[in-house]
Structures are given as structure tokens and as C-alpha cells.
């Protein structure tokens, strides 16, 4: 029987989602907890991977068992084994061919910037005190919808068959002294959101024009796009599937 584990984590103390031989990852931590509880070797397959320091408000991974489980009991048991920065939200029984990565139809990310120094935000949001023109940045969001190839925002030397992504949503919102960028797509390239935000920061500083932004995307050259903003402001907020959500 296949189960989807739904969980959240604060990425500050982890070297990303994916298992690393010489660093602690979210995947390794969850695998150890599951293996201890079920008394067998467990290996979760995730909906994707997040880089070191990136957070997730909703993430999925699947595991297989030959018995049916009592969901509320195992949610509580798993959370009692896990550290405080990883929380199991739910366990979903799914069909045996369901795949956490390939069956995901939409993913949503947020990037958080705080513009006023805050002692409590240092791990959860990027402190950037310079004035940004959010109206221009939202105009740049509209340009994203005109394109599907985002190679210019991809980490170089990455093993993918296509750089095409279908963007469904992209916008900036100001909430008091915090700026929040929300973007949703069918898939994302490695480092894509952080590179988009870095480029849009240059637009907000009025260093890059909207026409130049279009040219950057059409040029497919990572070196022409903006810097990659720090990981700790990035959140995976939602993963959607056709069979639930």
C-alpha cells in the first residue's frame, strides 16, 4: 500500500531535502523516524528537492507498506520522533502507482523580504532595506506569462530534458514592512525562483528595465539574469495533485 506523507519543515538546520552523505537533510531525518517506527528500512520519495536553508509549508513524499495503518496514531507517533523543525501534517493513502514528484500538477513558492530590521526574522526572511518599486516588479510578473522557456533562471549544468515551465501565478504583495513574492507553475528549475527574485530586485531598484527583462528571458543565458537571493527567504507553500488537495 502506498502512502503520501504530508509535512512541513523549517530548512535552517538542513542541507536541503535530498539525502547528503556528509550533511543532515530533511529526507534522511524523516527516513530515520519512519524506519524506527515501522522497524524496517524506509526510503521516502519526495515531490522535489529544496536547497539548503529553504523552507516548506507543505511538502509530500511517499512510502510503501504491506499493511494498512491507523493514520491519526502514526501522525502523532511520527511527530513525537521528529525534531521541532519538521512537522507531519497528514498521511494520505493513495493508489499504488501514485508518484509524489511526477503526479504533481502545480507547485507554489513564496519569497519573503523584510525591509525593516527585525531580530526575529533573520532565519525566515531576507533583510533588504533598500526601496524597491513594487509596481514595476508586478509589471515584470506579467512578462513571465508570455514565456515558457526559463533557461536564463536555471542553475547551469543541471540535468533536465527541458527548461519549459508553465507559470500560472506570479505577483508581489506588500504587507507592512514585508514584501512577499508568490509564484505557481507546473514545475520549477533548480534555483529558478531565487534567480527570478534576484532579477526582479534589480527591476525594483530600476537598474533593469522591463524591456531588458524580456531580453534576458529570450537570451536563455544565466549570466545575464540577476543574482540568486538567499535561500532562507524561500518557502515551498503548496504542492497539488489531481487525486486530492
C-alpha positions as a printed NumPy array, in Angstrom:
array([[  0.   ,   0.   ,   0.   ],
       [  1.29 ,   3.45 ,  -0.889],
       [  1.031,   6.434,   1.422],
       [  1.742,  10.117,   0.817],
       [  3.32 ,  11.813,   3.795],
       [  2.334,  15.497,   4.011],
       [  4.713,  17.567,   6.124],
       [  6.323,  20.957,   6.708],
       [  9.802,  21.986,   7.774],
       [ 11.99 ,  24.92 ,   8.607],
       [ 15.084,  24.439,   6.472],
       [ 17.577,  26.425,   8.543],
       [ 19.307,  23.392,  10.085],
       [ 19.204,  21.15 ,   7.   ],
       [ 21.261,  20.796,   3.87 ],
       [ 18.089,  20.715,   1.767],
       [ 15.528,  17.969,   1.237],
       [ 17.657,  15.374,  -0.528],
       [ 19.943,  12.915,   1.235],
       [ 23.568,  14.125,   1.512],
       [ 26.441,  11.84 ,   2.554],
       [ 28.146,  14.408,   4.808],
       [ 25.312,  16.677,   5.925],
       [ 21.909,  16.4  ,   7.594],
       [ 18.928,  16.502,   5.236],
       [ 15.161,  16.51 ,   5.762],
       [ 14.834,  13.25 ,   3.8  ],
       [ 17.38 ,  11.47 ,   5.999],
       [ 15.722,  12.705,   9.199],
       [ 12.268,  11.525,   8.094],
       [ 13.637,   8.185,   6.839],
       [ 15.205,   7.507,  10.245],
       [ 11.959,   8.28 ,  12.081],
       [  9.877,   6.073,   9.759],
       [ 12.425,   3.235,   9.936],
       [ 12.406,   3.334,  13.727],
       [  8.602,   3.313,  13.966],
       [  7.956,   0.612,  11.361],
       [ 11.081,  -1.403,  12.274],
       [ 12.205,  -1.714,   8.656],
       [ 14.33 ,   0.304,   6.256],
       [ 12.255,   3.13 ,   4.793],
       [ 13.159,   5.401,   1.886],
       [ 10.868,   8.307,   1.077],
       [ 10.497,   9.603,  -2.489],
       [  9.808,  13.336,  -2.436],
       [  7.805,  15.716,  -4.604],
       [ 11.024,  17.514,  -5.46 ],
       [ 14.06 ,  18.88 ,  -3.735],
       [ 14.68 ,  22.115,  -1.914],
       [ 18.133,  23.615,  -1.452],
       [ 19.941,  24.112,   1.839],
       [ 18.135,  26.632,   4.032],
       [ 14.876,  26.64 ,   2.031],
       [ 11.652,  26.038,   3.979],
       [  8.463,  24.136,   3.138],
       [  4.987,  24.878,   4.457],
       [  3.659,  21.894,   2.501],
       [  5.731,  19.059,   1.066],
       [  4.883,  15.491,   0.064],
       [  6.812,  12.242,  -0.145],
       [  5.607,   8.661,  -0.487],
       [  6.442,   5.37 ,   1.18 ],
       [  5.141,   1.812,   0.762],
       [  3.899,  -0.6  ,   3.436],
       [  2.328,  -4.057,   3.252],
       [ -0.201,  -3.213,   5.983],
       [ -2.889,  -0.577,   6.415],
       [ -2.133,   1.947,   9.13 ],
       [ -4.204,   3.982,  11.573],
       [ -3.433,   7.482,  10.3  ],
       [ -4.047,   9.697,  13.409],
       [ -1.951,   7.378,  15.584],
       [  1.03 ,   7.418,  13.217],
       [  0.869,  11.179,  12.666],
       [  1.194,  11.621,  16.428],
       [  3.907,   8.95 ,  16.718],
       [  5.993,  10.378,  13.879],
       [  5.796,  13.89 ,  15.302],
       [  6.965,  12.596,  18.67 ],
       [ 10.095,  11.16 ,  16.992],
       [ 10.87 ,  14.158,  14.792],
       [ 12.738,  17.337,  15.792],
       [ 10.746,  20.516,  16.376],
       [ 11.548,  21.946,  12.925],
       [  9.838,  19.099,  10.984],
       [  6.095,  18.518,  11.4  ],
       [  3.951,  15.776,   9.842],
       [  0.617,  17.294,   8.797],
       [ -1.177,  14.265,   7.364],
       [ -0.792,  10.808,   5.845],
       [ -2.831,  10.003,   2.736],
       [ -3.487,   6.532,   1.38 ],
       [ -3.165,   6.722,  -2.433],
       [ -3.28 ,   4.348,  -5.378],
       [ -0.234,   2.102,  -5.767],
       [  1.16 ,   3.949,  -8.817],
       [  0.874,   7.461,  -7.358],
       [  4.151,   9.372,  -7.553],
       [  4.908,  12.378,  -5.35 ],
       [  7.066,  14.077,  -7.98 ],
       [  5.676,  13.117, -11.379],
       [  1.98 ,  13.337, -10.447],
       [  2.228,  16.851,  -9.013],
       [  0.247,  19.226, -11.243],
       [  1.16 ,  22.542,  -9.633],
       [  3.676,  23.884,  -7.147],
       [  3.59 ,  27.237,  -5.376],
       [  6.5  ,  29.124,  -3.81 ],
       [  6.768,  32.326,  -1.798],
       [  9.81 ,  34.517,  -1.308],
       [  9.83 ,  36.806,   1.743],
       [ 11.761,  40.066,   2.088],
       [ 11.6  ,  42.296,   5.156],
       [ 12.651,  45.918,   4.709],
       [ 12.888,  46.902,   8.387],
       [ 15.451,  45.202,  10.601],
       [ 13.75 ,  42.595,  12.791],
       [ 15.576,  40.444,  15.343],
       [ 13.055,  37.615,  14.892],
       [ 13.085,  37.41 ,  11.081],
       [ 16.721,  36.575,  10.381],
       [ 16.156,  32.863,   9.567],
       [ 12.782,  33.231,   7.86 ],
       [ 13.033,  36.247,   5.558],
       [ 15.732,  38.162,   3.678],
       [ 16.517,  41.564,   5.164],
       [ 16.838,  44.074,   2.333],
       [ 16.358,  47.705,   3.467],
       [ 16.609,  49.409,   0.06 ],
       [ 13.48 ,  50.854,  -1.556],
       [ 12.009,  48.614,  -4.273],
       [  9.453,  49.747,  -6.84 ],
       [  6.846,  47.018,  -6.337],
       [  4.684,  48.335,  -9.193],
       [  7.499,  47.751, -11.676],
       [  8.141,  44.324, -10.163],
       [  4.495,  43.384, -10.673],
       [  4.707,  44.567, -14.286],
       [  7.675,  42.218, -14.673],
       [  5.48 ,  39.398, -13.332],
       [  3.113,  39.936, -16.26 ],
       [  6.026,  39.422, -18.66 ],
       [  6.659,  35.954, -17.19 ],
       [  3.279,  34.789, -18.553],
       [  4.477,  35.499, -22.108],
       [  7.22 ,  32.869, -21.896],
       [  7.648,  29.158, -21.258],
       [ 11.437,  28.682, -21.599],
       [ 13.203,  29.868, -18.432],
       [ 16.724,  28.599, -19.021],
       [ 18.074,  32.016, -18.032],
       [ 16.91 ,  31.405, -14.457],
       [ 18.161,  27.823, -14.188],
       [ 21.23 ,  26.653, -12.379],
       [ 23.837,  25.79 , -15.013],
       [ 24.933,  22.203, -15.742],
       [ 21.666,  20.817, -14.43 ],
       [ 20.389,  17.507, -15.773],
       [ 16.988,  18.335, -17.279],
       [ 15.403,  17.499, -20.631],
       [ 13.586,  20.812, -20.968],
       [ 13.662,  24.298, -19.497],
       [  9.962,  24.82 , -20.212],
       [  7.651,  25.693, -17.317],
       [  4.022,  26.796, -17.385],
       [  3.57 ,  29.688, -14.951],
       [  0.05 ,  30.005, -13.528],
       [  0.521,  32.8  , -10.99 ],
       [  3.139,  35.447, -10.208],
       [  2.768,  38.608,  -8.133],
       [  4.289,  40.755,  -5.403],
       [  2.398,  41.89 ,  -2.324],
       [  3.413,  44.35 ,   0.381],
       [  2.298,  43.533,   3.935],
       [  3.539,  46.25 ,   6.304],
       [  7.34 ,  46.126,   6.03 ],
       [  7.378,  42.729,   4.309],
       [  7.361,  42.035,   0.573],
       [  6.063,  38.617,  -0.496],
       [  6.539,  37.195,  -3.983],
       [  4.187,  34.341,  -4.906],
       [  4.749,  32.172,  -7.969],
       [  2.993,  28.97 ,  -9.089],
       [  3.871,  26.698, -12.006],
       [  3.62 ,  23.108, -13.183],
       [  7.34 ,  22.659, -12.472],
       [ 10.393,  24.68 , -11.472],
       [ 14.038,  24.528, -12.494],
       [ 16.821,  24.39 ,  -9.924],
       [ 17.391,  27.834,  -8.386],
       [ 14.677,  29.301, -10.651],
       [ 12.637,  31.203,  -8.056],
       [ 15.68 ,  32.702,  -6.344],
       [ 17.071,  33.834,  -9.705],
       [ 13.742,  35.378, -10.742],
       [ 13.54 ,  37.267,  -7.438],
       [ 17.132,  38.494,  -7.772],
       [ 16.422,  39.784, -11.269],
       [ 13.194,  41.44 , -10.119],
       [ 15.047,  43.144,  -7.257],
       [ 17.205,  44.802,  -9.927],
       [ 13.991,  45.879, -11.67 ],
       [ 12.661,  47.239,  -8.372],
       [ 15.904,  49.189,  -7.964],
       [ 15.285,  50.499, -11.504],
       [ 18.63 ,  49.106, -12.657],
       [ 16.981,  46.757, -15.183],
       [ 14.119,  47.86 , -17.453],
       [ 11.079,  45.778, -18.331],
       [ 12.329,  45.529, -21.918],
       [ 15.692,  44.275, -20.653],
       [ 13.841,  41.715, -18.526],
       [ 12.166,  40.315, -21.653],
       [ 15.508,  40.264, -23.451],
       [ 17.111,  38.37 , -20.551],
       [ 14.444,  35.656, -20.716],
       [ 14.71 ,  35.378, -24.504],
       [ 18.519,  35.206, -24.278],
       [ 18.482,  31.974, -22.195],
       [ 21.778,  32.969, -20.533],
       [ 22.006,  32.615, -16.735],
       [ 24.887,  35.103, -16.656],
       [ 22.622,  37.858, -17.993],
       [ 19.939,  37.352, -15.309],
       [ 20.175,  38.731, -11.784],
       [ 21.812,  37.348,  -8.663],
       [ 20.363,  34.452,  -6.687],
       [ 18.753,  35.763,  -3.485],
       [ 19.499,  33.985,  -0.18 ],
       [ 17.794,  30.64 ,   0.408],
       [ 16.326,  31.43 ,   3.831],
       [ 13.604,  33.689,   2.386],
       [ 12.181,  30.951,   0.148],
       [  9.208,  28.711,   1.007],
       [  7.567,  25.881,  -0.879],
       [  3.973,  26.59 ,   0.168],
       [  1.798,  24.166,  -1.79 ],
       [  2.013,  21.027,  -3.956],
       [ -1.145,  19.997,  -5.794],
       [ -2.346,  16.647,  -7.176],
       [ -5.398,  15.709,  -9.201],
       [ -6.378,  12.937,  -6.733],
       [ -6.532,  15.183,  -3.642],
       [ -5.931,  18.755,  -2.264]])
